[in-house]
mmCIF file of C-alpha atoms in Angstrom:
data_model
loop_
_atom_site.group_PDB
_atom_site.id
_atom_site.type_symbol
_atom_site.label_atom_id
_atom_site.label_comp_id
_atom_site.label_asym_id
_atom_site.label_seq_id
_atom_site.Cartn_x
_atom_site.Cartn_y
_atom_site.Cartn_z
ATOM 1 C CA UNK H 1 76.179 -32.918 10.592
ATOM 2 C CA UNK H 2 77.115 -35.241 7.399
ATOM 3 C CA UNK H 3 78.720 -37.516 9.567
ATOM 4 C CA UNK H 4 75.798 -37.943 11.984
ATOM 5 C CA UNK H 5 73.795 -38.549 9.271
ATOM 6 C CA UNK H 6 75.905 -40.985 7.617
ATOM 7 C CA UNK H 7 76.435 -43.091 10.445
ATOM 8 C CA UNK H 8 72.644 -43.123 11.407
ATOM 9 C CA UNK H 9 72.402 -44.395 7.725
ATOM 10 C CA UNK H 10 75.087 -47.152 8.395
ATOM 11 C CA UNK H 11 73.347 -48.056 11.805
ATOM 12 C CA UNK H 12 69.713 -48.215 10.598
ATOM 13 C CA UNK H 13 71.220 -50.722 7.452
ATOM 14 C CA UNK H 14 72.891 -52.522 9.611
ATOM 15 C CA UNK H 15 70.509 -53.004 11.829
ATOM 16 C CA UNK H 16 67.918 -53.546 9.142
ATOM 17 C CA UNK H 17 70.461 -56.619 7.560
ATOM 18 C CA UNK H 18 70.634 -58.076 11.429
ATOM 19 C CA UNK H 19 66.791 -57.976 11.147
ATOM 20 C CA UNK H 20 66.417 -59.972 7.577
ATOM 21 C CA UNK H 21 69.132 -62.892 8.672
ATOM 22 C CA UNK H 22 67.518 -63.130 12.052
ATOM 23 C CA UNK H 23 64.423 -63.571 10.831
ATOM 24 C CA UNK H 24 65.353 -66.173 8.662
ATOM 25 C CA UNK H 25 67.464 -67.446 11.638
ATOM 26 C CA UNK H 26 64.959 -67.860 13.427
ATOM 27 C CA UNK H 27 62.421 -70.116 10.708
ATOM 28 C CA UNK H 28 64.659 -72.617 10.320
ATOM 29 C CA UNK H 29 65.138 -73.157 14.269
ATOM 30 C CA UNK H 30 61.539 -73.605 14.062
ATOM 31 C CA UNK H 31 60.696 -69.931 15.801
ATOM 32 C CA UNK H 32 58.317 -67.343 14.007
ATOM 33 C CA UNK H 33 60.496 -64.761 12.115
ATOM 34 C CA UNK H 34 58.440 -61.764 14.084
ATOM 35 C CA UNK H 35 60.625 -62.803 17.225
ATOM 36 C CA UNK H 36 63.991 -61.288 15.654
ATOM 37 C CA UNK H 37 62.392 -57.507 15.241
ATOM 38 C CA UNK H 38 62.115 -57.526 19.415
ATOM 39 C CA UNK H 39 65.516 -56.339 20.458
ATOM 40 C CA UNK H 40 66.114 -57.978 23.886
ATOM 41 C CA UNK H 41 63.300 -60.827 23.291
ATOM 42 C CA UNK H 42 65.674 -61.607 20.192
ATOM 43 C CA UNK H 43 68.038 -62.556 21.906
ATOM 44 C CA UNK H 44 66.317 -64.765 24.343
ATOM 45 C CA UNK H 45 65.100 -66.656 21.515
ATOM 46 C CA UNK H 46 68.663 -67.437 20.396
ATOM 47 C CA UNK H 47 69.620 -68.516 23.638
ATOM 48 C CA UNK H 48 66.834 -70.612 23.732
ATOM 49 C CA UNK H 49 67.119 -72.665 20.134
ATOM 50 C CA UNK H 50 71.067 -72.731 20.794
ATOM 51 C CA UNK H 51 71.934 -73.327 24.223
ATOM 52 C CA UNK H 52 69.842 -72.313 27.746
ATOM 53 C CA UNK H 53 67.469 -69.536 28.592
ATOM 54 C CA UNK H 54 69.528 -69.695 32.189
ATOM 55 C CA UNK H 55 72.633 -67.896 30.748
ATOM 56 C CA UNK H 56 70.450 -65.431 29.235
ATOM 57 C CA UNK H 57 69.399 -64.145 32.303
ATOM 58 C CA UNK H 58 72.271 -64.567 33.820
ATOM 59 C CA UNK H 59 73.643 -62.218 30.993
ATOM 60 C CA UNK H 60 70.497 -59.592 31.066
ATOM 61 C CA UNK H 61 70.985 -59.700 35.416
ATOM 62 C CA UNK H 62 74.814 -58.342 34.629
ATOM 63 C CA UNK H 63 73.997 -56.358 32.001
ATOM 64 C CA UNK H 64 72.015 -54.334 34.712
ATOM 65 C CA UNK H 65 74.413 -54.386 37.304
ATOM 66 C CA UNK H 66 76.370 -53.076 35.251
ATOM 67 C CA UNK H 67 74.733 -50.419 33.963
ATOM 68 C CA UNK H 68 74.527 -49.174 37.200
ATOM 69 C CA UNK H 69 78.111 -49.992 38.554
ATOM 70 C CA UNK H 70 79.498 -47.926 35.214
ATOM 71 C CA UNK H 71 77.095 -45.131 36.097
ATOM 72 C CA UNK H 72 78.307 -44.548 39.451
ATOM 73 C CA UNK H 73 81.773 -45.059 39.307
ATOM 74 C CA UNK H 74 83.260 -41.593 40.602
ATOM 75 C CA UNK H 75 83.872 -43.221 43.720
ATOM 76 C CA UNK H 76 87.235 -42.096 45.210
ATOM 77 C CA UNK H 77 88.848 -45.577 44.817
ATOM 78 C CA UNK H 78 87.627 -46.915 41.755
ATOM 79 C CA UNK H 79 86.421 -50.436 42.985
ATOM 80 C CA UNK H 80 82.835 -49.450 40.859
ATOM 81 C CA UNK H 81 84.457 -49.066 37.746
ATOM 82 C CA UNK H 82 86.772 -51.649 37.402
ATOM 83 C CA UNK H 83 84.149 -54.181 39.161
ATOM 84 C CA UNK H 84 81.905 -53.014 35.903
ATOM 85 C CA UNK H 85 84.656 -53.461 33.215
ATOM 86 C CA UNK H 86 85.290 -57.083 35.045
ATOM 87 C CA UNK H 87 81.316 -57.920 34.654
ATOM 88 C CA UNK H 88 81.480 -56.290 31.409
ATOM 89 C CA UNK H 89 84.540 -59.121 30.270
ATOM 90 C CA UNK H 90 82.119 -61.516 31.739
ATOM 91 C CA UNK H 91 79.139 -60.626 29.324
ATOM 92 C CA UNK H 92 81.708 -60.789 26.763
ATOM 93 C CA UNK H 93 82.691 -64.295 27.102
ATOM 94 C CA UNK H 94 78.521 -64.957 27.447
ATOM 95 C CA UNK H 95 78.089 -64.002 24.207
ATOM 96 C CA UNK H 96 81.012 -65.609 22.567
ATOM 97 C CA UNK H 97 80.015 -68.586 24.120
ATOM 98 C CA UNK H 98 76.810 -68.138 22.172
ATOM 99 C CA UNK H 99 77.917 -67.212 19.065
ATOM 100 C CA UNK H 100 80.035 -71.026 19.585
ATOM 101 C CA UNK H 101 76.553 -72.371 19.981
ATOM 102 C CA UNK H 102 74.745 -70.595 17.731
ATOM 103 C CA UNK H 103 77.488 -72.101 15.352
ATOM 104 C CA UNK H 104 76.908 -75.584 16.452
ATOM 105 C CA UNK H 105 73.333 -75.604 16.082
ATOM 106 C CA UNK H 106 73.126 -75.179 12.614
ATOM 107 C CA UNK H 107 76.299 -77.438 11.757
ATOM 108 C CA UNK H 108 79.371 -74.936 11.935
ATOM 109 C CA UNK H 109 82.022 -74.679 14.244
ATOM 110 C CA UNK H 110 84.550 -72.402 15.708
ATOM 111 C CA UNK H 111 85.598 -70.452 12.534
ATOM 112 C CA UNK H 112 81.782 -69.616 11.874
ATOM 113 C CA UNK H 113 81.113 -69.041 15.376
ATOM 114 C CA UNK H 114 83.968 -65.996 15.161
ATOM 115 C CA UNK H 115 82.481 -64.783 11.952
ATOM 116 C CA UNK H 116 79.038 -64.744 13.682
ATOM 117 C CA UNK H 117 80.624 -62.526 16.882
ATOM 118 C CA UNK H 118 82.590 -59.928 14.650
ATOM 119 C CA UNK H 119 80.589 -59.582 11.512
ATOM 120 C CA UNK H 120 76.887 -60.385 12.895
ATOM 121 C CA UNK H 121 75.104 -58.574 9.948
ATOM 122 C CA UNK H 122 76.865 -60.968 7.526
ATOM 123 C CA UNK H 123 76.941 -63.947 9.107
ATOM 124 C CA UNK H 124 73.359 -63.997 10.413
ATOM 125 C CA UNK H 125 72.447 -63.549 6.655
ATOM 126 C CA UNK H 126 74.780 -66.463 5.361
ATOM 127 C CA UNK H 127 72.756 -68.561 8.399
ATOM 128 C CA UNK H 128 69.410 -67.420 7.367
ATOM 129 C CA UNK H 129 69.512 -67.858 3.379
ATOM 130 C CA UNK H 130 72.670 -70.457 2.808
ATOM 131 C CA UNK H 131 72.347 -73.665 2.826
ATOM 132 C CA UNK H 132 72.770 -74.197 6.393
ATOM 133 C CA UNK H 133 70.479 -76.180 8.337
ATOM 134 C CA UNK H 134 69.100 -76.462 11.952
ATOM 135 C CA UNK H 135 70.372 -79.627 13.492
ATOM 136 C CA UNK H 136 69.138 -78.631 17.077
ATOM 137 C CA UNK H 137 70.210 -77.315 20.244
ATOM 138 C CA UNK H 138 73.488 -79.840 21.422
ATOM 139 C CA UNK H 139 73.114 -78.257 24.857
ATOM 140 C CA UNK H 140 69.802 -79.083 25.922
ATOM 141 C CA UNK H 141 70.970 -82.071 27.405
ATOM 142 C CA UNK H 142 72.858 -80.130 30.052
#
């Protein structure tokens, strides 16, 4: 019981901290702050102020097949399961690739960009009330 309770703790700060940095995210890339308390729409925004709206639906689309591939994987071979971890890898890479991005539009590179993928709660914060600025989205071009 303590544990479950501490860890909802953790998760609800955390969550909370992802909130705050997003928020402030999101005003300097010249979005309204209300966008980062939206879970999935969230998202969307940051693909669209740092790369392409394209990816994130190609990202949402697997994230659905592969909800669905994971859930019925008790085939007899197996081909469901791995075919899910495999999609899973790919929305992996997806969101690396934005983290790089994110990391470019506001005048970082590839050390911030792996700060921003592992420690989100932090880094989103640094982003939102550092001294970082927006300098635009370098893959609109594309």
């Amino acid at each position: 019981m303590f544990f479950s309770t501490t860890y909802s703790i953790i998760g609800l700060v955390w969550y909370v901290f992802v909130v705050i940095g997003s928020w402030k995210m999101f005003q300097k890339a010249g979005e309204s702050g209300w966008k980062a308390l939206i879970p999935v729409y969230n998202l969307y925004i940051v693909f669209k102020f740092s790369w392409q709206t394209m990816y994130f639906w190609v990202w949402l689309g697997l994230t659905v097949i592969s909800f669905f591939m994971g859930s019925n994987a008790n085939s007899v071979n197996g081909f469901m399961y791995y075919a899910a971890w495999i999609i899973g890898f790919i929305q992996l890479l997806i969101l690396c690739n934005l983290a790089f991005k994110v990391s470019l539009a506001f005048g970082h590179g590839i050390w911030f960009a792996l700060g921003l993928y592992f420690f989100p709660f932090l880094f989103t914060l640094i982003l939102g009330f550092g001294s970082s600025r927006y300098i635009g989205n370098l893959s609109s071009n594309y």
